[in-house]
Short mmCIF file of C-alpha atoms in Angstrom, two decimals:
data_model
loop_
_atom_site.label_atom_id
_atom_site.label_comp_id
_atom_site.label_asym_id
_atom_site.label_seq_id
_atom_site.Cartn_x
_atom_site.Cartn_y
_atom_site.Cartn_z
CA MET A 8 11.71 -44.30 -6.12
CA THR A 9 14.51 -44.26 -3.55
CA THR A 10 14.66 -42.75 -0.07
CA GLU A 11 17.59 -41.77 2.10
CA GLU A 12 17.55 -41.84 5.88
CA PRO A 13 17.93 -38.32 7.32
CA ILE A 14 20.94 -37.20 9.32
CA MET A 15 20.94 -34.92 12.34
CA PRO A 16 21.33 -31.34 10.99
CA SER A 17 24.25 -29.22 12.13
CA ALA A 18 24.15 -25.53 12.97
CA ASP A 19 24.97 -24.68 9.33
CA TYR A 20 22.48 -27.15 7.85
CA GLN A 21 20.22 -25.83 5.08
CA SER A 22 17.42 -27.98 3.72
CA HIS A 23 16.67 -25.81 0.69
CA PRO A 24 18.61 -23.27 -1.39
CA ASN A 25 16.01 -20.62 -0.52
CA THR A 26 16.53 -21.14 3.22
CA PRO A 27 17.79 -17.87 4.81
CA GLN A 28 21.50 -17.77 5.56
CA PRO A 29 22.26 -18.51 9.24
CA VAL A 30 23.15 -15.62 11.50
CA HIS A 31 26.38 -16.09 13.46
CA GLY A 32 25.80 -17.02 17.09
CA GLU A 33 28.21 -14.39 18.40
CA HIS A 34 26.25 -11.66 16.64
CA ILE A 35 22.98 -12.95 18.11
CA ILE A 36 24.46 -13.16 21.61
CA GLY A 37 25.85 -9.64 21.28
CA SER A 38 22.48 -8.31 20.17
CA LEU A 39 20.70 -10.02 23.07
CA VAL A 40 23.23 -8.66 25.58
CA ASP A 41 22.48 -5.15 24.33
CA LEU A 42 18.73 -5.62 24.82
CA ASP A 43 17.22 -4.81 28.22
CA ASN A 44 15.24 -8.07 28.32
CA GLY A 45 17.43 -10.15 26.01
CA PHE A 46 17.55 -13.13 28.38
CA GLN A 47 13.77 -13.14 28.78
CA PHE A 48 13.32 -12.81 25.01
CA LEU A 49 15.48 -15.89 24.48
CA LEU A 50 13.59 -17.76 27.21
CA ASP A 51 10.35 -16.93 25.39
CA LYS A 52 11.84 -18.07 22.06
CA VAL A 53 12.86 -21.43 23.52
CA LYS A 54 9.39 -21.76 25.01
CA LEU A 55 7.94 -21.01 21.58
CA ASP A 56 10.15 -23.70 20.04
CA MET A 57 8.92 -26.15 22.67
CA GLN A 58 5.33 -25.28 21.81
CA ALA A 59 6.10 -25.91 18.14
CA ALA A 60 7.49 -29.32 19.08
CA LYS A 61 4.34 -30.02 21.12
CA ASP A 62 2.19 -29.15 18.11
CA VAL A 63 4.21 -31.56 15.98
CA VAL A 64 3.82 -34.28 18.63
CA SER A 65 0.07 -33.70 18.67
CA PHE A 66 -0.07 -33.98 14.88
CA LEU A 67 2.07 -37.12 14.74
CA LYS A 68 0.09 -38.88 17.45
CA LYS A 69 -3.18 -38.13 15.70
CA ARG A 70 -1.64 -39.20 12.38
CA ALA A 71 -0.42 -42.45 13.95
CA SER A 72 -3.88 -43.05 15.41
CA ILE A 73 -5.48 -42.49 12.01
CA GLU A 74 -2.98 -44.85 10.34
CA GLU A 75 -3.49 -47.49 13.04
CA GLU A 76 -7.24 -47.38 12.60
CA TYR A 77 -6.79 -47.44 8.81
CA ALA A 78 -4.52 -50.50 9.07
CA LYS A 79 -6.92 -52.39 11.33
CA GLN A 80 -9.86 -51.63 9.09
CA MET A 81 -7.88 -52.61 5.98
CA VAL A 82 -6.91 -56.00 7.44
CA LYS A 83 -10.42 -56.53 8.76
CA LEU A 84 -11.95 -55.64 5.40
CA SER A 85 -9.59 -57.92 3.45
CA GLN A 86 -10.22 -60.89 5.73
CA SER A 87 -13.97 -60.28 5.78
CA MET A 88 -14.20 -60.08 1.99
CA SER A 89 -12.03 -63.18 1.67
CA ASP A 90 -14.46 -65.14 3.88
CA THR A 91 -17.54 -63.96 1.97
CA PHE A 92 -15.90 -64.79 -1.37
CA LYS A 93 -15.75 -68.54 -0.73
CA SER A 94 -18.94 -69.17 -2.71
CA TYR A 95 -17.41 -67.76 -5.88
CA PRO A 96 -15.66 -70.29 -8.16
CA ARG A 97 -11.96 -69.94 -7.34
CA SER A 98 -10.86 -71.62 -10.56
CA SER A 99 -11.90 -68.64 -12.66
CA SER A 100 -9.36 -66.01 -13.60
CA PHE A 101 -11.29 -63.43 -11.67
CA GLY A 102 -11.56 -65.69 -8.60
CA ASN A 103 -7.80 -66.32 -8.49
CA ALA A 104 -7.01 -62.67 -9.13
CA TRP A 105 -9.51 -61.47 -6.52
CA THR A 106 -8.13 -63.76 -3.81
CA SER A 107 -4.61 -62.43 -4.41
CA PHE A 108 -6.05 -58.92 -4.68
CA LEU A 109 -7.44 -59.12 -1.16
CA LYS A 110 -4.16 -60.58 0.12
CA VAL A 111 -2.30 -57.55 -1.24
CA HIS A 112 -4.62 -55.25 0.71
CA GLU A 113 -4.11 -57.28 3.85
CA THR A 114 -0.36 -56.86 3.35
CA ILE A 115 -0.81 -53.11 2.87
CA GLY A 116 -2.78 -52.99 6.13
CA GLU A 117 0.06 -54.76 7.96
CA GLN A 118 2.58 -52.35 6.43
CA ARG A 119 0.48 -49.38 7.51
CA GLN A 120 0.42 -50.81 11.02
CA LYS A 121 4.23 -50.69 11.01
CA PHE A 122 4.11 -47.14 9.62
CA SER A 123 1.81 -46.16 12.50
CA SER A 124 4.27 -47.64 15.01
CA ASP A 125 7.19 -45.78 13.38
CA VAL A 126 5.31 -42.47 13.51
CA THR A 127 4.46 -43.10 17.17
CA GLU A 128 8.16 -43.68 17.86
CA VAL A 129 9.00 -40.32 16.28
CA ALA A 130 6.32 -38.66 18.44
CA ASP A 131 7.71 -40.36 21.57
CA ASP A 132 11.24 -39.18 20.76
CA LEU A 133 9.93 -35.65 20.33
CA GLN A 134 8.14 -35.98 23.68
CA LEU A 135 11.48 -36.80 25.30
CA LEU A 136 13.03 -33.85 23.48
CA ILE A 137 10.37 -31.52 24.91
CA LYS A 138 10.95 -32.89 28.40
CA ASP A 139 14.74 -32.47 28.15
CA THR A 140 14.40 -29.00 26.64
CA GLU A 141 11.97 -27.92 29.35
CA LYS A 142 14.36 -29.18 32.02
CA ALA A 143 17.36 -27.45 30.44
CA ARG A 144 15.35 -24.25 29.99
CA LYS A 145 14.34 -24.29 33.65
CA GLN A 146 17.96 -24.79 34.70
CA ALA A 147 19.03 -21.89 32.50
CA LYS A 148 16.19 -19.76 33.85
CA ASP A 149 17.15 -20.58 37.45
CA ALA A 150 20.80 -19.81 36.71
CA GLY A 151 19.79 -16.47 35.22
CA ALA A 152 17.58 -15.70 38.23
CA LYS A 153 20.46 -16.58 40.53
CA GLN A 154 22.81 -14.18 38.76
CA GLU A 155 20.16 -11.46 38.78
CA LYS A 156 19.60 -12.05 42.49
CA VAL A 157 23.31 -11.53 43.13
CA LEU A 158 23.04 -8.16 41.39
CA MET A 159 19.83 -7.24 43.21
CA ASP A 160 21.27 -8.24 46.60
CA GLY A 161 24.38 -6.17 45.91
CA GLU A 162 22.29 -3.16 44.95
CA ALA A 163 20.10 -3.61 48.05
CA THR A 164 23.22 -3.72 50.23
CA LEU A 165 24.50 -0.64 48.40
CA GLU A 166 21.26 1.20 49.18
CA LYS A 167 21.56 0.32 52.89
CA THR A 168 25.21 1.37 52.89
CA LYS A 169 24.24 4.65 51.21
CA GLN A 170 21.56 5.30 53.83
CA LYS A 171 24.04 4.62 56.64
CA TYR A 172 26.59 6.89 54.96
CA ASP A 173 24.00 9.69 54.68
CA LEU A 174 22.96 9.32 58.33
CA CYS A 175 26.55 9.32 59.60
CA SER A 176 27.40 12.31 57.42
CA GLU A 177 24.39 14.22 58.73
CA GLU A 178 25.38 13.35 62.31
CA TRP A 179 28.92 14.58 61.67
CA GLU A 180 27.57 17.77 60.14
CA ARG A 181 25.45 18.45 63.24
CA ALA A 182 28.46 17.78 65.47
CA VAL A 183 30.58 20.23 63.49
CA LEU A 184 27.90 22.91 63.72
CA GLN A 185 27.42 22.38 67.46
CA LYS A 186 31.16 22.49 68.01
CA THR A 187 31.35 25.89 66.32
CA ASN A 188 28.36 27.19 68.34
CA ASP A 189 26.15 27.57 65.26
CA PRO A 190 23.08 29.37 66.63
CA TYR A 191 20.76 27.30 64.43
CA HIS A 192 22.12 24.03 65.77
CA THR A 193 22.58 24.83 69.48
CA PRO A 194 21.10 21.93 71.50
CA LYS A 195 18.03 22.81 73.53
CA LYS A 196 18.24 22.86 77.29
CA GLY A 197 15.74 20.75 79.11
CA LEU A 198 14.91 20.13 82.73
CA PHE A 199 17.44 17.32 83.06
CA LYS A 200 19.82 18.41 80.31
CA SER A 201 22.82 20.62 80.54
CA THR A 202 24.94 22.24 77.88
CA LYS A 203 27.87 20.06 76.81
CA SER A 204 31.35 21.32 77.47
CA GLN A 205 33.72 22.13 74.64
CA TYR A 206 35.66 18.95 75.40
CA GLN A 207 32.50 16.87 75.07
CA LEU A 208 31.62 18.63 71.83
CA ASN A 209 35.10 17.93 70.46
CA ARG A 210 34.82 14.25 71.42
CA TYR A 211 31.33 14.08 69.96
CA GLU A 212 32.53 15.64 66.69
CA GLU A 213 35.55 13.32 66.53
CA ASP A 214 33.39 10.21 67.08
CA ALA A 215 30.88 11.38 64.46
CA HIS A 216 33.74 12.08 62.03
CA ASN A 217 35.17 8.58 62.52
CA LYS A 218 31.77 6.98 61.97
CA ALA A 219 31.19 9.07 58.85
CA ALA A 220 34.64 8.15 57.50
CA GLN A 221 34.00 4.47 58.17
CA ALA A 222 30.56 4.67 56.51
CA ASP A 223 32.11 6.50 53.53
CA GLN A 224 34.70 3.75 53.11
CA GLN A 225 32.05 1.04 53.29
CA TYR A 226 29.89 2.94 50.79
CA ARG A 227 32.78 3.30 48.33
CA GLN A 228 33.72 -0.37 48.72
CA GLN A 229 30.11 -1.44 48.09
CA ILE A 230 29.94 0.77 44.99
CA GLN A 231 33.08 -0.93 43.66
CA LEU A 232 31.60 -4.35 44.39
CA VAL A 233 28.31 -3.51 42.68
CA ASN A 234 30.02 -1.99 39.65
CA GLN A 235 32.36 -4.96 39.40
CA SER A 236 29.37 -7.33 39.66
CA ARG A 237 27.59 -5.42 36.91
CA ARG A 238 30.61 -5.50 34.63
CA GLU A 239 31.12 -9.20 35.25
CA TYR A 240 27.42 -9.86 34.70
CA PHE A 241 27.20 -8.06 31.35
CA SER A 242 30.64 -9.07 30.08
CA SER A 243 30.79 -12.66 31.30
CA HIS A 244 27.81 -14.09 33.16
CA LEU A 245 25.02 -12.85 30.87
CA PRO A 246 26.78 -13.86 27.60
CA GLU A 247 27.45 -17.28 29.12
CA LEU A 248 23.82 -17.62 30.22
CA LEU A 249 22.61 -16.54 26.79
CA GLN A 250 25.05 -18.91 25.07
CA ASN A 251 23.87 -21.85 27.17
CA LEU A 252 20.22 -20.97 26.62
CA LYS A 253 20.78 -20.51 22.88
CA PHE A 254 22.42 -23.93 22.81
CA VAL A 255 19.27 -25.37 24.41
CA GLY A 256 17.10 -23.66 21.80
CA ASP A 257 19.38 -24.73 18.95
CA GLU A 258 19.33 -28.33 20.15
CA CYS A 259 15.54 -28.23 20.29
CA CYS A 260 15.21 -26.71 16.80
CA MET A 261 17.75 -29.05 15.19
CA ALA A 262 16.25 -32.10 16.86
CA LEU A 263 12.78 -31.02 15.77
CA GLN A 264 14.07 -30.52 12.23
CA TYR A 265 15.70 -33.94 12.31
CA GLN A 266 12.55 -35.65 13.57
CA LEU A 267 10.48 -33.97 10.86
CA ALA A 268 12.96 -35.19 8.25
CA ARG A 269 12.84 -38.63 9.87
CA TYR A 270 9.05 -38.60 9.63
CA ALA A 271 9.31 -37.63 5.96
CA TYR A 272 11.72 -40.52 5.38
CA ILE A 273 9.38 -42.98 7.14
CA TYR A 274 6.46 -41.67 5.14
CA GLU A 275 8.33 -41.97 1.84
CA ARG A 276 9.49 -45.47 2.73
CA ALA A 277 5.91 -46.50 3.51
CA LEU A 278 4.77 -45.15 0.17
CA VAL A 279 7.55 -47.05 -1.61
CA VAL A 280 6.58 -50.29 0.13
CA ASP A 281 2.94 -49.72 -0.76
CA GLY A 282 3.97 -48.99 -4.32
CA ARG A 283 5.84 -52.26 -4.56
CA ALA A 284 2.78 -54.10 -3.29
CA LEU A 285 0.69 -52.37 -5.92
CA ASP A 286 3.04 -53.12 -8.79
CA ASN A 287 6.09 -55.43 -8.77
CA ASP A 288 8.02 -57.88 -10.91
CA THR A 289 6.60 -61.02 -9.22
CA GLY A 290 3.30 -60.74 -11.04
CA PHE A 291 1.30 -60.35 -7.82
CA GLY A 292 0.94 -56.59 -7.91
CA LEU A 293 -2.54 -55.17 -8.23
CA ARG A 294 -1.96 -54.10 -11.81
CA SER A 295 -0.65 -57.50 -12.82
CA LEU A 296 -3.54 -59.23 -11.06
CA ALA A 297 -6.05 -57.05 -12.82
CA GLU A 298 -4.46 -57.86 -16.18
CA ARG A 299 -4.98 -61.57 -15.56
CA VAL A 300 -8.75 -61.20 -15.61
CA ASP A 301 -10.46 -62.15 -18.89
CA LYS A 302 -12.83 -59.22 -18.97
CA ASP A 303 -16.22 -59.63 -20.63
CA GLN A 304 -18.32 -56.90 -22.05
CA ASP A 305 -20.43 -56.43 -18.92
CA LEU A 306 -17.33 -55.90 -16.84
CA MET A 307 -16.02 -53.39 -19.37
CA GLU A 308 -19.24 -51.41 -19.20
CA TYR A 309 -19.18 -51.48 -15.41
CA ILE A 310 -15.62 -50.22 -15.35
CA LYS A 311 -16.54 -47.42 -17.77
CA SER A 312 -19.51 -46.37 -15.62
CA CYS A 313 -17.35 -46.35 -12.48
CA ASN A 314 -14.68 -44.35 -14.28
CA GLY A 315 -17.30 -41.85 -15.49
CA GLN A 316 -18.61 -41.37 -11.97
CA ARG A 317 -15.10 -40.77 -10.69
CA ASN A 318 -14.36 -38.20 -13.40
CA SER A 319 -17.60 -36.37 -12.62
CA ASN A 320 -16.51 -35.74 -9.04
CA HIS A 321 -14.95 -32.38 -8.23
CA ILE A 322 -11.22 -32.81 -7.78
CA ARG A 323 -8.96 -29.94 -6.80
CA VAL A 324 -6.40 -29.32 -9.55
CA ILE A 325 -2.83 -28.79 -8.40
CA GLN A 326 -1.47 -25.63 -9.97
CA ARG A 327 1.59 -25.84 -12.19
CA GLY A 328 4.79 -23.92 -11.57
CA ASP A 329 6.82 -23.23 -8.48
CA VAL A 330 5.18 -22.22 -5.23
CA PRO A 331 6.06 -18.54 -4.62
CA TYR A 332 7.75 -17.46 -1.43
CA LYS A 333 5.34 -15.49 0.77
CA GLU A 334 7.22 -13.30 3.18
CA TYR A 335 5.78 -12.76 6.62
CA VAL A 336 4.97 -9.05 7.10
CA MET A 337 5.84 -7.94 10.59
CA SER A 338 3.94 -5.32 12.50
CA THR A 339 5.10 -1.69 12.48
CA ALA A 340 6.26 -2.00 16.10
CA ALA A 341 8.46 -5.01 15.26
CA HIS A 342 9.94 -3.21 12.23
CA GLN A 343 10.83 -0.22 14.36
CA ILE A 344 12.69 -2.51 16.77
CA LEU A 345 14.54 -4.48 14.08
CA ASN A 346 15.08 -1.57 11.70
CA PRO A 347 16.16 1.77 13.19
CA ASN A 348 16.02 3.53 9.80
CA PRO A 349 12.42 3.59 8.54
CA VAL A 350 11.57 5.91 5.66
CA PHE A 351 7.82 6.27 6.21
CA GLY A 352 6.49 8.69 8.82
CA VAL A 353 9.87 10.43 9.28
CA GLU A 354 10.49 14.18 9.03
CA LEU A 355 12.16 15.30 5.78
CA ASN A 356 14.94 17.10 7.66
CA THR A 357 15.62 13.95 9.68
CA LEU A 358 15.86 11.84 6.50
CA LEU A 359 18.26 14.36 4.92
CA LYS A 360 20.58 14.35 7.94
CA ARG A 361 20.43 10.58 8.34
CA ASP A 362 20.59 9.30 4.75
CA LYS A 363 22.51 12.19 3.10
CA HIS A 364 20.08 12.29 0.15
CA GLU A 365 18.48 15.60 -0.83
CA VAL A 366 15.46 13.67 -2.14
CA PRO A 367 14.46 10.50 -0.21
CA VAL A 368 15.42 7.33 -2.07
CA VAL A 369 11.89 5.92 -1.85
CA ILE A 370 10.60 8.94 -3.81
CA GLN A 371 13.36 8.60 -6.41
CA LYS A 372 12.65 4.89 -6.96
CA CYS A 373 8.89 5.39 -7.25
CA VAL A 374 9.24 8.33 -9.65
CA GLN A 375 11.76 6.47 -11.83
CA MET A 376 9.41 3.49 -11.99
CA VAL A 377 6.41 5.63 -12.96
CA GLU A 378 8.34 7.60 -15.58
CA LYS A 379 9.60 4.37 -17.12
CA HIS A 380 6.35 2.43 -17.17
CA GLY A 381 3.41 4.70 -16.36
CA LEU A 382 3.62 8.14 -18.00
CA THR A 383 1.11 7.18 -20.69
CA CYS A 384 -1.17 5.06 -18.48
CA ILE A 385 -4.71 6.42 -18.44
CA GLY A 386 -5.68 7.78 -15.01
CA ILE A 387 -2.16 7.53 -13.58
CA TYR A 388 -2.25 8.56 -9.87
CA ARG A 389 -6.06 8.51 -9.98
CA GLU A 390 -6.50 4.74 -9.97
CA SER A 391 -6.14 2.98 -6.60
CA GLY A 392 -3.67 0.13 -6.27
CA SER A 393 -3.86 -2.96 -4.09
CA SER A 394 -3.80 -1.98 -0.41
CA THR A 395 -2.14 -5.28 0.50
CA SER A 396 0.63 -4.85 -2.09
CA ILE A 397 1.18 -1.21 -1.07
CA GLN A 398 1.57 -2.19 2.58
CA LYS A 399 4.05 -4.93 1.64
CA LEU A 400 6.08 -2.47 -0.43
CA LYS A 401 6.03 -0.05 2.50
CA ALA A 402 7.30 -2.79 4.82
CA GLU A 403 10.15 -3.61 2.40
CA PHE A 404 11.23 0.04 2.19
CA ASN A 405 11.06 0.45 5.98
CA ARG A 406 13.13 -2.70 6.39
CA ASP A 407 15.90 -1.79 3.90
CA TYR A 408 15.13 0.93 1.39
CA LYS A 409 18.46 0.50 -0.39
CA SER A 410 17.81 -3.11 -1.43
CA VAL A 411 14.30 -2.62 -2.82
CA ASP A 412 14.19 -3.34 -6.57
CA LEU A 413 10.81 -2.26 -7.93
CA GLU A 414 11.64 -3.54 -11.40
CA ASN A 415 11.72 -7.13 -10.15
CA ASN A 416 9.23 -6.84 -7.29
CA PRO A 417 5.98 -8.83 -7.73
CA HIS A 418 4.06 -6.19 -5.78
CA ALA A 419 5.16 -3.45 -8.20
CA THR A 420 3.97 -5.10 -11.43
CA ASP A 421 0.86 -2.91 -11.24
CA ILE A 422 2.10 0.68 -11.65
CA ASN A 423 -0.89 1.87 -9.60
CA ASN A 424 0.65 0.14 -6.56
CA VAL A 425 3.79 2.25 -7.01
CA CYS A 426 1.69 5.42 -7.34
CA GLY A 427 -0.27 4.47 -4.23
CA LEU A 428 3.00 3.92 -2.35
CA LEU A 429 4.24 7.38 -3.39
CA LYS A 430 1.03 9.07 -2.21
CA LEU A 431 1.08 7.07 1.04
CA TRP A 432 4.63 8.27 1.77
CA PHE A 433 3.57 11.91 1.45
CA ARG A 434 0.42 11.36 3.54
CA GLU A 435 2.42 9.84 6.40
CA LEU A 436 4.89 12.74 6.64
CA PRO A 437 4.66 14.25 10.15
CA SER A 438 4.97 17.68 8.55
CA PRO A 439 3.76 18.10 4.91
CA VAL A 440 6.08 19.07 2.07
CA PHE A 441 4.36 22.45 2.27
CA PRO A 442 5.14 22.96 6.00
CA ASN A 443 2.38 23.87 8.42
CA ALA A 444 4.40 26.91 9.49
CA ALA A 445 4.11 28.35 5.97
CA TYR A 446 0.48 27.31 5.47
CA ASP A 447 -0.98 30.81 5.81
CA HIS A 448 1.55 32.20 3.31
CA PHE A 449 0.60 29.60 0.69
CA ILE A 450 -3.11 30.21 1.23
CA ALA A 451 -2.57 33.97 0.98
CA ALA A 452 -0.68 33.54 -2.29
CA ALA A 453 -3.39 31.24 -3.65
CA LYS A 454 -6.02 33.92 -3.02
CA ILE A 455 -4.26 36.40 -5.35
CA ASP A 456 -6.35 36.68 -8.50
CA ASP A 457 -3.62 38.24 -10.63
CA GLU A 458 -1.78 35.25 -12.06
CA ARG A 459 1.59 37.00 -12.34
CA MET A 460 1.47 38.17 -8.72
CA ARG A 461 0.27 34.75 -7.56
CA ILE A 462 3.23 33.09 -9.31
CA LEU A 463 5.61 35.60 -7.75
CA GLY A 464 4.08 35.04 -4.31
CA LEU A 465 4.38 31.26 -4.55
CA HIS A 466 7.93 31.58 -5.89
CA THR A 467 8.89 33.65 -2.84
CA VAL A 468 7.30 31.31 -0.29
CA ILE A 469 8.71 28.16 -1.93
CA ASN A 470 12.24 29.59 -2.08
CA ASP A 471 12.06 30.16 1.69
CA LEU A 472 11.30 26.49 2.37
CA PRO A 473 13.86 24.37 4.28
CA ASP A 474 16.36 22.63 1.99
CA ALA A 475 14.85 19.16 2.44
CA HIS A 476 11.32 20.39 1.72
CA TYR A 477 12.44 22.48 -1.27
CA ALA A 478 14.44 19.66 -2.91
CA THR A 479 11.67 17.08 -2.44
CA LEU A 480 8.95 19.45 -3.69
CA LYS A 481 10.99 20.43 -6.74
CA TYR A 482 11.69 16.77 -7.59
CA LEU A 483 8.01 15.81 -7.28
CA MET A 484 6.75 18.83 -9.23
CA CYS A 485 9.25 18.09 -12.00
CA HIS A 486 7.86 14.56 -12.19
CA LEU A 487 4.21 15.66 -12.17
CA HIS A 488 5.07 18.28 -14.81
CA LYS A 489 6.23 15.39 -17.02
CA VAL A 490 2.99 13.53 -16.30
CA CYS A 491 1.03 16.62 -17.39
CA GLY A 492 3.06 16.70 -20.57
CA GLN A 493 1.52 13.34 -21.54
CA HIS A 494 -2.07 14.37 -20.70
CA GLU A 495 -3.30 13.54 -24.20
CA GLN A 496 -2.42 9.90 -23.53
CA ASN A 497 -2.92 9.60 -19.76
CA LYS A 498 -5.84 12.07 -19.49
CA MET A 499 -4.22 13.65 -16.43
CA THR A 500 -4.05 17.45 -16.68
CA SER A 501 -2.55 19.76 -14.10
CA SER A 502 -5.98 20.34 -12.58
CA ASN A 503 -6.55 16.58 -12.22
CA LEU A 504 -3.20 16.08 -10.50
CA ALA A 505 -3.71 19.15 -8.31
CA ALA A 506 -7.03 17.74 -7.09
CA ILE A 507 -5.28 14.49 -6.14
CA PHE A 508 -2.19 15.97 -4.48
CA GLY A 509 -3.69 19.15 -2.96
CA MET A 510 -4.56 17.88 0.51
CA THR A 511 -1.70 15.34 0.48
CA LEU A 512 1.10 17.85 -0.07
CA ILE A 513 -0.26 20.89 1.79
CA GLY A 514 -2.25 19.30 4.62
CA ASP A 515 -5.08 21.03 6.40
CA ALA A 516 -3.24 22.72 9.31
CA GLY A 517 -6.57 22.89 11.11
CA SER A 518 -8.20 24.78 8.22
CA ARG A 519 -11.81 24.51 7.11
CA MET A 520 -12.92 22.46 4.15
CA ALA A 521 -13.43 25.77 2.35
CA ASP A 522 -9.64 25.95 1.81
CA THR A 523 -9.60 22.78 -0.30
CA HIS A 524 -9.98 24.65 -3.58
CA LEU A 525 -7.06 26.89 -2.56
CA HIS A 526 -4.87 23.81 -2.02
CA VAL A 527 -5.74 22.68 -5.53
CA ARG A 528 -5.01 26.14 -6.89
CA VAL A 529 -1.55 26.18 -5.29
CA ILE A 530 -0.58 22.83 -6.82
CA GLN A 531 -2.04 23.66 -10.23
CA THR A 532 -0.23 27.01 -10.35
CA VAL A 533 3.08 25.35 -9.46
CA LEU A 534 2.56 22.67 -12.13
CA ASP A 535 1.52 25.13 -14.84
CA HIS A 536 4.48 27.44 -14.11
CA TYR A 537 7.05 24.95 -12.86
CA ARG A 538 9.99 26.53 -14.71
CA LEU A 539 9.17 30.03 -13.42
CA ILE A 540 8.69 29.06 -9.78
CA PHE A 541 11.70 26.77 -9.34
CA GLU A 542 15.26 27.79 -10.02
CA GLN A 543 16.61 25.62 -12.82
CA ASP A 544 19.93 23.82 -12.32
#
């Protein structure tokens, strides 16, 4: 077994081929600049990285403490057993082997003591990293606060300038009105006041005009200064602040990654050294020492009994095969921030305008999967899939519906999960495929007892549906019509499917539960007479 000392990772370093590809720093900085609280988000991320480093430090210190105690106890045990073994005849093969056996354990204890010291050194280096990162983060935070204060001070000055401008303008306006003898602005005469002469009014108006002009100039200049400060802040200062703060975070993450790799190297090296003590070419390894003993029958029986006791203990079996990648499923709120194009819970008309697909891609992929693998499955669409798998499939479609491959998706191996996903998509529509606005028309058509007239009524109402609703409904009904065609194998007739999809596709629109059978009747009629109701291409 060989070990290699780790090197400090660079920005493009990848420790495993499955590690996600790095995102370019410029793209990250640009995204953060566009966010309202991008600088605060990055501050929080650096703080989170520091907390991760603190957790690692806590682990390493406890691990070092455990190893130190283990080493002390190992040395103490070896020396104690060596002292109590003096009464045994050393000339025997077992006596010689046992003395060397204890010496090997004493050596292992000393090696573990060194391992404990090395782990403590890694923890101390990480402690310094946390301290430096915290200091750099504070400096970046203060620099950001300073730049924000410049903007806030400028805007406060602008507000004061605006108030002064408004006051001066109002004063000028009053002077103009008084000058022209506006009856609504004639100054009141008091006991010690007299009406101003025209000359005084002219002077008063001229002074007010000059003050208003000066205030206007100051207001315009302050607006230019504030706008210039904003442009400089968002085009220069903020990107620079974000770049510096990102550098702090990157340094913390890379150093943490390096120290973890360093710990792994130290751990592997300690195991190698222990392995050499256990078995080596000098003949003083534990295995070689054990082979020197001339075992008698009693010893053989004792070893067998000990081995039997060990085998009877419950030992966790390590599973074969590769460990699967388990993707972290973000919350719906986070997905909506990261992905502006979700496909669940979006109006059909909105999807049509946005994605340019008459039938949403998620429906097409689910239907294609069911028609390929599930048409003959007994109870198709009746059986419930795994809620966890369905939610994970939903998250994948909301994240990037174009890249989802159900054929090779571990959550889609059970066709019931795909069926559950399809039904979930229709349930989460803000407006059902059968729109609420047309609800009364569908119910009225369902109440017609004459089958021919009922078909004609449904045909008329369906043809009046919006394009997105019509195309999606036609696509789904075509699929369910195919499912009905295999009812001898899958046991799913049109009435079974109508009972499942009735409330999902039509919704309740505030109706009573008494309308449920009418929902089922609408769906069953459409399925039974699919080719008559829909215009064939």
